[in-house]
Coordinates of C-alpha atoms in Angstrom, one line a residue:
X1 CA 67.1 93.8 117.0
X2 CA 64.4 91.5 118.4
X3 CA 62.7 91.5 115.0
X4 CA 65.9 90.4 113.3
X5 CA 66.4 87.6 115.7
X6 CA 62.8 86.5 115.4
X7 CA 63.1 86.4 111.6
X8 CA 66.2 84.2 111.9
X9 CA 64.4 81.8 114.3
X10 CA 61.3 81.5 112.2
X11 CA 63.4 80.8 109.0
X12 CA 65.5 78.2 110.7
X13 CA 62.4 76.4 112.0
X14 CA 60.9 76.3 108.5
X15 CA 64.0 74.6 107.0
X16 CA 64.9 72.3 109.8
X17 CA 64.1 69.2 107.7
X18 CA 67.0 69.9 105.4
X19 CA 70.5 68.8 106.3
X20 CA 72.8 71.8 106.1
X21 CA 76.5 72.5 107.0
X22 CA 77.7 75.8 108.4
X23 CA 80.0 78.3 106.5
X24 CA 82.0 81.2 107.9
X25 CA 79.3 83.6 106.9
X26 CA 77.2 84.4 110.0
X27 CA 74.0 86.3 110.4
X28 CA 75.1 89.9 109.7
X29 CA 74.5 92.3 112.6
X30 CA 76.9 95.3 112.8
X31 CA 78.7 96.3 116.0
X32 CA 76.8 99.6 116.0
X33 CA 73.5 97.7 115.9
X34 CA 74.7 95.6 118.8
X35 CA 75.6 98.6 120.9
X36 CA 72.4 100.6 120.2
X37 CA 70.2 97.6 120.2
X38 CA 68.1 99.2 117.5
X39 CA 67.5 98.7 113.8
X40 CA 65.2 100.8 111.7
X41 CA 61.8 101.6 112.9
X42 CA 60.6 100.3 109.6
X43 CA 59.6 96.6 109.6
X44 CA 62.2 94.3 108.3
X45 CA 61.1 93.3 104.8
X46 CA 62.6 90.4 103.0
X47 CA 63.9 91.2 99.5
X48 CA 61.6 90.0 96.8
X49 CA 62.7 86.7 95.3
X50 CA 63.5 88.2 91.9
X51 CA 65.8 91.1 93.2
X52 CA 69.3 90.7 91.8
X53 CA 72.2 89.4 94.0
X54 CA 75.9 89.0 93.2
X55 CA 77.8 86.6 95.3
X56 CA 81.3 85.2 95.7
X57 CA 81.7 81.8 97.2
X58 CA 85.1 81.2 98.8
X59 CA 86.5 77.7 99.0
X60 CA 88.7 76.1 101.6
X61 CA 92.2 75.1 101.0
X62 CA 93.0 71.4 100.8
X63 CA 95.2 71.6 103.8
X64 CA 95.1 75.1 105.4
X65 CA 97.2 74.3 108.4
X66 CA 99.9 72.9 106.1
X67 CA 99.9 75.9 103.9
X68 CA 100.1 78.3 106.8
X69 CA 103.0 76.3 108.3
X70 CA 104.8 76.4 104.9
X71 CA 104.2 80.1 104.6
X72 CA 105.9 80.6 108.0
X73 CA 108.8 78.2 107.2
X74 CA 109.5 79.7 103.8
X75 CA 109.8 83.2 105.3
X76 CA 111.7 82.2 108.4
X77 CA 115.5 82.7 108.2
X78 CA 117.4 79.5 109.3
X79 CA 114.6 77.2 108.2
X80 CA 115.5 74.6 105.6
X81 CA 112.6 75.8 103.4
X82 CA 113.5 79.5 103.7
X83 CA 113.3 81.3 100.3
X84 CA 111.9 78.3 98.5
X85 CA 108.7 80.1 97.6
X86 CA 105.8 78.4 95.9
X87 CA 105.1 79.1 92.2
X88 CA 101.5 79.8 91.5
X89 CA 101.2 76.4 89.6
X90 CA 102.6 74.7 92.7
X91 CA 100.0 76.4 94.9
X92 CA 97.2 75.2 92.7
X93 CA 98.6 71.6 92.5
X94 CA 99.3 71.3 96.2
X95 CA 96.8 73.4 98.1
X96 CA 94.0 74.8 96.0
X97 CA 90.6 73.0 95.9
X98 CA 90.5 70.3 93.3
X99 CA 88.7 70.8 90.0
X100 CA 86.2 68.1 91.1
X101 CA 85.4 70.1 94.3
X102 CA 85.0 73.3 92.3
X103 CA 82.6 71.6 89.9
X104 CA 80.5 70.4 92.8
X105 CA 80.0 74.0 94.0
X106 CA 79.4 75.2 90.4
X107 CA 76.7 72.5 90.0
X108 CA 75.0 73.6 93.2
X109 CA 74.9 77.2 92.0
X110 CA 73.5 76.3 88.6
X111 CA 70.9 74.1 90.2
X112 CA 69.6 77.1 92.2
X113 CA 69.5 79.5 89.3
X114 CA 72.8 81.3 89.4
X115 CA 74.4 82.4 86.1
X116 CA 77.6 84.0 84.9
X117 CA 79.6 81.7 87.1
X118 CA 83.3 82.5 87.1
X119 CA 86.1 80.4 88.8
X120 CA 89.3 82.2 89.8
X121 CA 92.4 80.8 88.2
X122 CA 93.7 79.6 91.6
X123 CA 90.2 78.1 92.4
X124 CA 89.8 80.0 95.7
X125 CA 86.8 82.0 94.6
X126 CA 83.7 81.4 92.5
X127 CA 81.6 84.4 91.6
X128 CA 78.0 84.2 90.3
X129 CA 74.9 86.3 89.5
X130 CA 71.5 85.3 90.8
X131 CA 68.6 86.6 92.9
X132 CA 67.5 86.9 96.5
X133 CA 65.4 83.8 95.9
X134 CA 68.5 81.9 94.6
X135 CA 70.4 82.9 97.7
X136 CA 67.7 81.7 99.9
X137 CA 67.4 78.3 98.3
X138 CA 71.2 77.8 97.8
X139 CA 72.4 79.0 101.2
X140 CA 69.4 78.7 103.5
X141 CA 69.2 82.3 104.5
X142 CA 66.9 85.2 103.6
X143 CA 68.2 88.7 102.6
X144 CA 66.4 91.4 104.5
X145 CA 66.2 95.1 103.8
X146 CA 66.5 97.7 106.5
X147 CA 68.0 101.1 107.3
X148 CA 71.2 101.8 109.2
X149 CA 72.3 105.4 110.0
X150 CA 69.8 106.7 107.5
X151 CA 71.1 104.5 104.7
X152 CA 69.1 101.7 103.1
X153 CA 70.8 98.3 102.8
X154 CA 70.3 94.6 103.0
X155 CA 71.9 91.7 104.9
X156 CA 71.4 88.1 105.7
X157 CA 69.6 87.6 108.9
X158 CA 70.6 83.9 109.3
X159 CA 74.0 82.3 108.9
X160 CA 74.7 81.1 105.4
X161 CA 74.7 77.3 105.0
X162 CA 75.4 74.8 102.3
X163 CA 74.3 71.2 101.7
X164 CA 76.4 68.8 103.8
X165 CA 78.3 67.4 100.8
X166 CA 79.8 70.9 100.3
X167 CA 80.6 71.5 104.0
X168 CA 84.2 70.6 103.6
X169 CA 84.6 72.6 100.4
X170 CA 82.9 76.0 100.9
X171 CA 84.4 78.5 103.3
X172 CA 82.1 81.5 103.2
X173 CA 79.5 83.1 101.0
X174 CA 80.3 86.8 100.4
X175 CA 78.0 89.5 99.0
X176 CA 75.0 88.8 101.3
X177 CA 75.3 92.3 102.9
X178 CA 76.0 95.7 101.6
X179 CA 75.8 97.6 104.9
X180 CA 79.5 97.6 105.8
X181 CA 82.2 98.4 103.2
X182 CA 85.9 99.1 103.3
X183 CA 86.9 102.8 103.2
X184 CA 90.0 104.7 102.2
X185 CA 92.4 105.8 104.9
X186 CA 93.6 109.3 104.0
X187 CA 93.2 112.8 105.4
X188 CA 93.2 115.7 102.9
X189 CA 93.7 119.2 104.2
X190 CA 95.0 122.7 103.5
X191 CA 98.7 123.3 103.0
X192 CA 100.2 123.9 106.4
X193 CA 103.0 126.3 107.3
X194 CA 106.2 124.8 108.6
X195 CA 106.4 124.8 112.5
X196 CA 109.6 124.5 114.3
X197 CA 109.3 122.8 117.7
X198 CA 111.7 121.1 120.1
X199 CA 111.2 117.8 118.3
X200 CA 112.1 119.3 114.9
X201 CA 110.2 121.0 112.1
X202 CA 106.8 119.8 111.1
X203 CA 106.0 120.5 107.5
X204 CA 104.7 119.0 104.3
X205 CA 106.9 116.7 102.2
X206 CA 107.2 115.9 98.6
X207 CA 107.2 112.1 98.0
X208 CA 110.8 112.3 96.7
X209 CA 112.0 113.4 100.1
X210 CA 111.1 110.2 102.0
X211 CA 114.1 108.3 100.9
X212 CA 116.4 110.9 102.4
X213 CA 114.3 111.1 105.6
X214 CA 114.2 107.3 106.1
X215 CA 117.8 106.8 105.0
X216 CA 117.3 104.9 101.7
X217 CA 119.3 106.9 99.3
X218 CA 122.3 104.6 99.4
X219 CA 120.2 101.8 98.0
X220 CA 119.4 101.2 94.4
X221 CA 115.9 102.3 93.2
X222 CA 113.1 99.7 92.9
X223 CA 113.6 99.5 89.1
X224 CA 113.8 95.7 89.2
X225 CA 110.7 95.1 91.4
X226 CA 107.0 95.0 90.4
X227 CA 104.6 96.7 92.8
X228 CA 100.8 96.3 93.0
X229 CA 98.2 98.8 94.3
X230 CA 94.7 97.7 95.2
X231 CA 92.0 100.2 94.2
X232 CA 88.2 100.4 94.1
X233 CA 87.1 101.5 90.6
X234 CA 89.2 103.0 87.9
X235 CA 92.4 105.0 87.8
X236 CA 92.3 107.1 84.6
X237 CA 92.8 110.3 86.5
X238 CA 95.4 108.7 88.7
X239 CA 97.5 107.8 85.7
X240 CA 97.4 111.4 84.5
X241 CA 98.3 112.7 87.9
X242 CA 101.2 110.2 88.1
X243 CA 102.5 111.4 84.8
X244 CA 102.4 115.0 86.1
X245 CA 104.3 113.9 89.2
X246 CA 107.0 112.2 87.3
X247 CA 107.4 115.1 84.9
X248 CA 107.5 117.7 87.7
X249 CA 110.3 115.7 89.4
X250 CA 112.3 114.9 86.2
X251 CA 111.6 111.2 86.6
X252 CA 111.0 108.6 83.8
X253 CA 107.4 107.7 83.1
X254 CA 106.2 104.7 85.1
X255 CA 105.4 101.5 83.3
X256 CA 101.8 100.9 84.5
X257 CA 99.1 98.3 83.9
X258 CA 95.4 98.3 84.9
X259 CA 93.7 95.0 85.7
X260 CA 90.0 94.5 86.1
X261 CA 89.6 91.9 88.9
X262 CA 85.9 91.2 88.9
X263 CA 83.1 90.8 86.4
X264 CA 83.9 92.2 82.9
X265 CA 80.6 94.0 83.2
X266 CA 81.5 95.6 86.5
X267 CA 82.0 99.3 87.2
X268 CA 85.6 100.3 86.8
X269 CA 85.0 104.0 86.2
X270 CA 86.9 106.6 88.2
X271 CA 85.4 107.4 91.6
X272 CA 86.1 111.1 92.1
X273 CA 86.4 110.6 95.9
X274 CA 88.8 107.7 95.5
X275 CA 91.3 109.4 93.2
X276 CA 93.1 111.2 96.0
X277 CA 93.8 107.8 97.6
X278 CA 95.2 106.2 94.5
X279 CA 97.2 109.3 93.8
X280 CA 98.7 109.2 97.3
X281 CA 99.5 105.5 96.9
X282 CA 101.1 105.7 93.5
X283 CA 103.1 108.9 93.9
X284 CA 104.3 108.0 97.4
X285 CA 105.4 104.6 96.3
X286 CA 107.3 105.9 93.3
X287 CA 108.9 108.7 95.3
X288 CA 109.9 106.4 98.1
X289 CA 111.2 103.8 95.6
X290 CA 113.7 106.3 94.3
X291 CA 111.7 107.3 91.3
X292 CA 111.5 104.0 89.5
X293 CA 109.8 100.6 89.8
X294 CA 109.8 97.8 87.3
X295 CA 106.1 98.0 86.8
X296 CA 103.1 99.4 88.8
X297 CA 100.1 97.2 88.6
X298 CA 96.7 98.7 89.6
X299 CA 94.4 95.8 90.7
X300 CA 91.0 97.5 90.3
X301 CA 88.0 96.2 92.3
X302 CA 84.6 96.4 90.8
X303 CA 83.0 99.2 92.7
X304 CA 79.5 97.9 92.0
X305 CA 80.1 94.5 93.6
X306 CA 78.1 93.6 96.6
X307 CA 79.6 94.4 100.0
X308 CA 83.4 93.9 99.8
X309 CA 83.4 91.1 97.3
X310 CA 85.2 93.3 94.8
X311 CA 88.1 93.8 97.1
X312 CA 88.3 90.1 97.9
X313 CA 88.5 89.4 94.2
X314 CA 91.2 92.1 93.8
X315 CA 93.4 90.6 96.6
X316 CA 93.0 87.2 95.1
X317 CA 93.9 88.3 91.5
X318 CA 97.1 89.8 92.8
X319 CA 98.0 86.5 94.5
X320 CA 96.8 84.4 91.5
X321 CA 98.9 86.4 89.1
X322 CA 101.9 86.2 91.4
X323 CA 103.5 89.1 89.5
X324 CA 103.7 91.9 92.1
X325 CA 106.3 91.3 94.8
X326 CA 104.8 94.0 97.1
X327 CA 101.2 95.0 97.2
X328 CA 99.8 98.2 98.8
X329 CA 96.4 98.2 100.5
X330 CA 95.3 101.6 101.8
X331 CA 91.8 100.4 102.8
X332 CA 90.2 99.0 105.9
X333 CA 87.0 98.3 107.7
X334 CA 85.7 97.0 111.0
X335 CA 87.3 93.7 111.9
X336 CA 84.1 92.5 113.6
X337 CA 82.1 93.1 110.4
X338 CA 84.7 91.3 108.3
X339 CA 84.5 88.3 110.6
X340 CA 80.7 88.4 110.6
X341 CA 80.3 88.1 106.8
X342 CA 83.1 85.6 106.3
X343 CA 85.5 88.0 104.6
X344 CA 88.1 87.7 107.4
X345 CA 88.5 83.9 107.0
X346 CA 88.4 84.0 103.2
X347 CA 91.0 86.8 102.8
X348 CA 93.3 85.2 105.4
X349 CA 93.6 82.2 103.1
X350 CA 94.4 84.5 100.2
X351 CA 97.1 86.5 102.2
X352 CA 98.6 83.2 103.4
X353 CA 98.9 82.0 99.8
X354 CA 100.6 85.2 98.9
X355 CA 103.1 84.8 101.8
X356 CA 103.8 81.3 100.6
X357 CA 104.6 82.7 97.2
X358 CA 107.0 85.3 98.7
X359 CA 104.6 88.3 98.3
X360 CA 104.2 91.0 100.8
X361 CA 100.8 92.8 101.4
X362 CA 101.3 96.1 103.2
X363 CA 98.1 97.4 104.8
X364 CA 97.3 100.7 106.5
X365 CA 96.4 100.2 110.1
X366 CA 93.5 102.7 110.2
X367 CA 92.8 106.4 110.8
X368 CA 90.3 106.0 113.7
X369 CA 92.7 105.4 116.5
X370 CA 91.3 102.6 118.8
X371 CA 87.7 103.1 117.5
X372 CA 87.5 101.6 114.0
X373 CA 84.2 99.8 114.7
X374 CA 82.7 102.6 116.8
X375 CA 81.0 104.5 114.1
X376 CA 84.3 105.0 112.4
X377 CA 86.4 107.0 114.9
X378 CA 83.8 108.5 117.3
X379 CA 85.3 107.9 120.8
X380 CA 83.6 105.3 123.0
X381 CA 85.7 105.2 126.1
X382 CA 87.5 101.9 126.6
X383 CA 85.6 100.0 123.8
X384 CA 88.5 99.4 121.4
X385 CA 88.6 97.8 118.0
X386 CA 90.9 97.4 115.0
X387 CA 90.8 97.5 111.3
X388 CA 90.7 94.6 108.8
X389 CA 92.7 93.5 106.8
X390 CA 95.5 95.1 108.8
X391 CA 94.8 92.6 111.6
X392 CA 95.6 89.6 109.4
X393 CA 98.8 87.9 110.5
X394 CA 99.7 87.4 106.9
X395 CA 100.2 91.1 106.1
X396 CA 102.4 93.9 107.3
X397 CA 100.3 96.4 109.2
X398 CA 101.7 99.9 108.9
X399 CA 100.7 102.6 111.5
X400 CA 101.2 106.3 111.5
X401 CA 103.5 108.9 113.0
X402 CA 103.9 112.7 113.0
X403 CA 107.2 113.3 111.4
X404 CA 109.7 116.0 112.4
X405 CA 112.8 116.9 110.3
X406 CA 116.0 118.9 111.0
X407 CA 118.4 120.9 108.9
X408 CA 118.6 119.9 105.3
X409 CA 115.4 117.8 105.7
X410 CA 117.1 115.0 107.6
X411 CA 115.2 112.8 110.0
X412 CA 114.8 114.4 113.5
X413 CA 112.0 112.5 115.4
X414 CA 108.5 111.1 115.3
X415 CA 105.6 111.0 117.7
X416 CA 102.3 109.0 117.5
X417 CA 100.0 110.5 114.8
X418 CA 97.0 111.8 116.7
X419 CA 95.3 115.0 115.5
X420 CA 92.4 114.8 118.0
X421 CA 88.8 115.4 117.1
X422 CA 87.6 117.2 114.0
X423 CA 84.6 119.6 113.9
X424 CA 82.3 116.6 113.8
X425 CA 83.7 114.9 116.8
X426 CA 85.6 112.2 114.9
X427 CA 89.1 111.1 116.1
X428 CA 91.9 111.2 113.6
X429 CA 94.7 109.0 114.8
X430 CA 96.7 105.9 113.9
X431 CA 95.0 102.5 114.3
X432 CA 96.6 100.1 116.7
X433 CA 95.6 97.4 119.2
X434 CA 95.0 93.7 119.0
X435 CA 92.7 91.4 117.1
X436 CA 89.7 89.8 118.7
X437 CA 89.7 86.9 116.1
X438 CA 93.3 86.3 115.0
X439 CA 95.8 84.5 117.2
X440 CA 99.2 85.9 117.8
X441 CA 101.7 84.6 115.2
X442 CA 104.8 83.0 116.5
X443 CA 107.0 85.8 115.3
X444 CA 105.2 88.2 117.7
X445 CA 106.2 86.1 120.7
X446 CA 109.1 88.4 121.3
X447 CA 106.6 91.1 122.4
X448 CA 106.1 90.0 126.0
X449 CA 103.2 91.0 128.3
X450 CA 100.7 91.2 125.5
X451 CA 97.5 89.1 124.7
X452 CA 97.7 85.9 122.7
X453 CA 96.3 87.8 119.7
X454 CA 97.6 89.4 116.6
X455 CA 99.1 92.7 117.6
X456 CA 99.2 95.7 115.3
X457 CA 100.7 97.7 113.8
X458 CA 104.1 96.1 113.0
X459 CA 105.9 99.3 111.9
X460 CA 105.0 102.9 111.2
X461 CA 105.8 105.8 109.0
X462 CA 104.7 109.4 108.4
X463 CA 100.9 109.8 108.4
X464 CA 100.0 113.2 109.9
X465 CA 98.2 115.5 107.6
X466 CA 100.3 118.3 109.0
X467 CA 103.5 116.5 107.9
X468 CA 101.9 114.7 105.0
X469 CA 102.8 114.4 101.3
X470 CA 102.3 117.0 98.6
X471 CA 100.3 115.0 96.0
X472 CA 99.0 115.8 92.5
X473 CA 95.2 115.2 92.5
X474 CA 93.2 116.3 89.5
X475 CA 96.3 118.3 88.5
X476 CA 96.5 120.3 91.7
X477 CA 98.9 119.8 94.6
X478 CA 97.2 118.8 97.9
X479 CA 98.6 118.0 101.3
X480 CA 97.5 114.5 102.3
X481 CA 98.1 112.3 105.3
X482 CA 96.6 109.3 107.0
X483 CA 98.0 105.7 107.3
X484 CA 97.3 105.6 103.6
X485 CA 100.5 107.6 103.3
X486 CA 102.4 105.4 105.8
X487 CA 101.8 102.1 103.9
X488 CA 102.9 103.3 100.5
X489 CA 106.1 104.8 102.0
X490 CA 106.9 101.4 103.3
X491 CA 106.0 99.7 100.0
X492 CA 108.4 101.9 98.0
X493 CA 111.2 101.5 100.5
X494 CA 110.7 97.7 100.8
X495 CA 110.6 97.5 97.0
X496 CA 114.1 99.1 97.0
X497 CA 115.3 96.4 99.4
X498 CA 113.8 93.8 97.2
X499 CA 115.6 95.1 94.1
X500 CA 118.9 95.3 96.1
X501 CA 118.5 91.6 97.0
X502 CA 117.3 90.2 93.6
X503 CA 113.7 90.0 94.8
X504 CA 114.7 87.1 97.1
X505 CA 113.1 88.7 100.2
X506 CA 109.8 87.2 101.1
X507 CA 107.1 88.2 103.5
X508 CA 109.3 89.9 106.1
X509 CA 107.3 89.8 109.4
X510 CA 109.3 87.1 111.1
X511 CA 112.6 88.5 110.0
X512 CA 111.7 92.1 111.0
X513 CA 110.6 91.1 114.5
X514 CA 113.7 88.9 115.0
X515 CA 116.1 91.6 113.6
X516 CA 114.6 94.6 115.4
X517 CA 114.2 92.8 118.8
X518 CA 117.9 91.9 118.7
X519 CA 119.1 95.1 117.0
X520 CA 116.9 98.1 118.1
X521 CA 119.0 100.6 116.2
X522 CA 117.4 99.4 113.0
X523 CA 114.4 101.5 113.8
X524 CA 113.4 105.0 115.1
X525 CA 111.6 104.0 118.3
X526 CA 108.6 106.2 118.8
X527 CA 108.1 106.8 122.6
X528 CA 105.6 109.7 122.9
X529 CA 101.9 110.1 122.1
X530 CA 98.8 107.9 122.1
X531 CA 96.1 106.8 119.7
X532 CA 93.0 107.5 121.8
X533 CA 91.1 110.4 123.3
X534 CA 90.2 111.7 126.7
X535 CA 92.7 109.5 128.6
X536 CA 91.8 106.4 126.6
X537 CA 93.7 104.5 124.0
X538 CA 97.2 103.1 124.0
X539 CA 100.4 105.0 124.8
X540 CA 103.7 104.8 123.0
X541 CA 106.6 103.3 125.0
X542 CA 110.1 102.0 124.5
X543 CA 110.3 99.0 122.1
X544 CA 107.2 97.7 120.4
X545 CA 103.9 99.4 121.3
X546 CA 100.3 99.4 120.1
X547 CA 100.2 102.9 118.4
X548 CA 103.3 102.5 116.3
X549 CA 104.7 98.9 116.5
X550 CA 108.5 99.0 116.4
X551 CA 108.5 102.6 115.0
X552 CA 109.9 103.6 111.6
X553 CA 112.7 101.7 109.9
X554 CA 116.1 103.1 109.0
X555 CA 116.3 101.5 105.6
X556 CA 120.1 101.7 105.1
X557 CA 120.7 100.1 108.4
X558 CA 118.2 97.3 107.6
X559 CA 119.8 96.9 104.2
X560 CA 123.2 96.4 105.9
X561 CA 121.7 94.0 108.4
X562 CA 120.2 91.9 105.6
X563 CA 123.5 91.6 103.8
X564 CA 125.5 90.7 106.9
X565 CA 123.0 88.5 108.7
X566 CA 121.7 86.4 105.9
X567 CA 118.2 87.9 106.1
X568 CA 117.9 87.8 102.3
X569 CA 119.1 84.3 101.6

C-alpha cells in the first residue's frame, strides 16, 4: 500500500504543470487491499508503454438531474407524465451528449494514439484500443502491474483525468483495471431429496412450476413481451439446452436472437463455466413466463474486454436498442470496486435512461449475504457490503428465499435463503443491506427507520439450492439455486404482467412500494431467517426487511391490483 500511494504522489507531482479535470474513475485500490494493508511483495512495476489497453470512455448526460426526475415521473402513477416513456430517438435528442461533444472526445483519443474508436448509438459510450502509454498521456494516470490473491493484474494508481475542456463531457474512463470483475450468482449442487418440515416441503422445482407456486396461471403468457438476458460470452450451448427444455415440456421453440455488444473482434465464444448461468436464466424466464415470450434477446458481453467494460457495453446496448421491455442481470460485484473505477456512476446513467424508456432491469442481489466485498462471502463480523448493480436505484434488486410448498405443489411459505458456510468457509446467503454510495430513492421513503441510502433488495423469490430449479446444462439436468434463480423468476412473471397490460407497465419500483405498503396481501411476507453468520447480518421481520425486501409477490393479486387501481395506465 505505501508503495502504491508513493507512486501516485510522484506521478501527480510530475504532471502538475498540466491543467486537468477529474473524472469518476479513482485510483483503484480494492477493499481487500485496504483491509489487509498489503499488496504483492513484488515491486509495483508500471506497464510498458507499448502494452495494449482497451478502454471505454463514458460521457455525461446533458442534464442528468432532469433525466432522473423524468424517469421518476414517467413511472409514478398519478403523475401527469406517467406512462409517456421516451423513445430512443427522443433520449438522444434531449439528453445524450451532443455530436460536437462526442467529436471532442474522439479527437482527444486520436491525438493520443487510440484507434478502433467506436461511438455507441446513444452516444453514452466511446470505446477505443490503445496502449498503456496512450492511457498515461490521455488520462494522466499510469497503469501498474501487481498481484492480488495470487493473481496477476493491473490497475491505475492515480485517478483518471481529462483536459479541462473535456471535464463537463467525460464521466469516467473504464478498463483501467482488470483486478475486480463481475461474477455469476448461482449455486449448483446435487439433486436433493424432498424434505417435509413444519413450513412445508423443500424440494427441487422444474421452471414450469413457478407460475403455479407464485399464483400466475390465471394471467396470459408473456407471448407479447420481449425479454433480454445479459451474458458474458456466447450462448451456443445455452440455445441447445433451451431447445431441449422446451421440447421436454411440450413448449414451442423460443424466438431468440444473439447480439454482440462490444468490439466485433471480441471474444463471444461459450464460457463453459458460464453456461449454467445462462441456462438458468433462459429456462427459468421461459418457464415463469408461461412457456412463451415474444422474443428472447441475449446481449453478449465481450469476455476479453478489460475489467467490466464488456458488461457496461452490454447494458448500454440493451438500452440503446430499446427493444427488450424487461432485462435480466444475474451478475454482480463489490459496490465499492464499481464506485472506485467509475462503473457505478456510468451504469447508473444507463439504467436511468432505461427507466425513462419504460424498461425494467432486474438484478440478482448477490449470494454472499452481507459480505459481497469481503473476499466474496467470507464472513467478517459486522463489516457489511452489498453488490453492484443491484444497489442502483434504477433497477429492481431481487433477493432470495428458501421455498416450501404444500399439497399439489402449491405455495406454503418462505424463509430467508441462508445455507451457511461451505467446506471452504464461504457463506451462501441472499445479498441485502444498503448502499454506501447511492441515496435512498423517494419511493423507498415508505420504509421508515432506515438509512438515507438505497435499500436492497426490493422483492425476493426462490433461490436456495435445496429448493432450486431443475435446469438442462450441457444436456443434463442439474439442480441450481442462487439469486440468479430469483431474478429470472421475477423477469418471467413480470413479463406476463406486461403482456397482460399491453406492455404499458414501466419501471415498477415506485408502484410496487406504494402498492405493497398500502396492500400487504400482495406479497408473501418473509419473517424468519437472516443473511449473515455467527450472530451477524440482518434478520427478517414483518414488512420490508434487508434480507428479502417485501418478500415474494402473489402475481394474480398484483395483476388484479393493477387493473383496479390504475397501476398500468
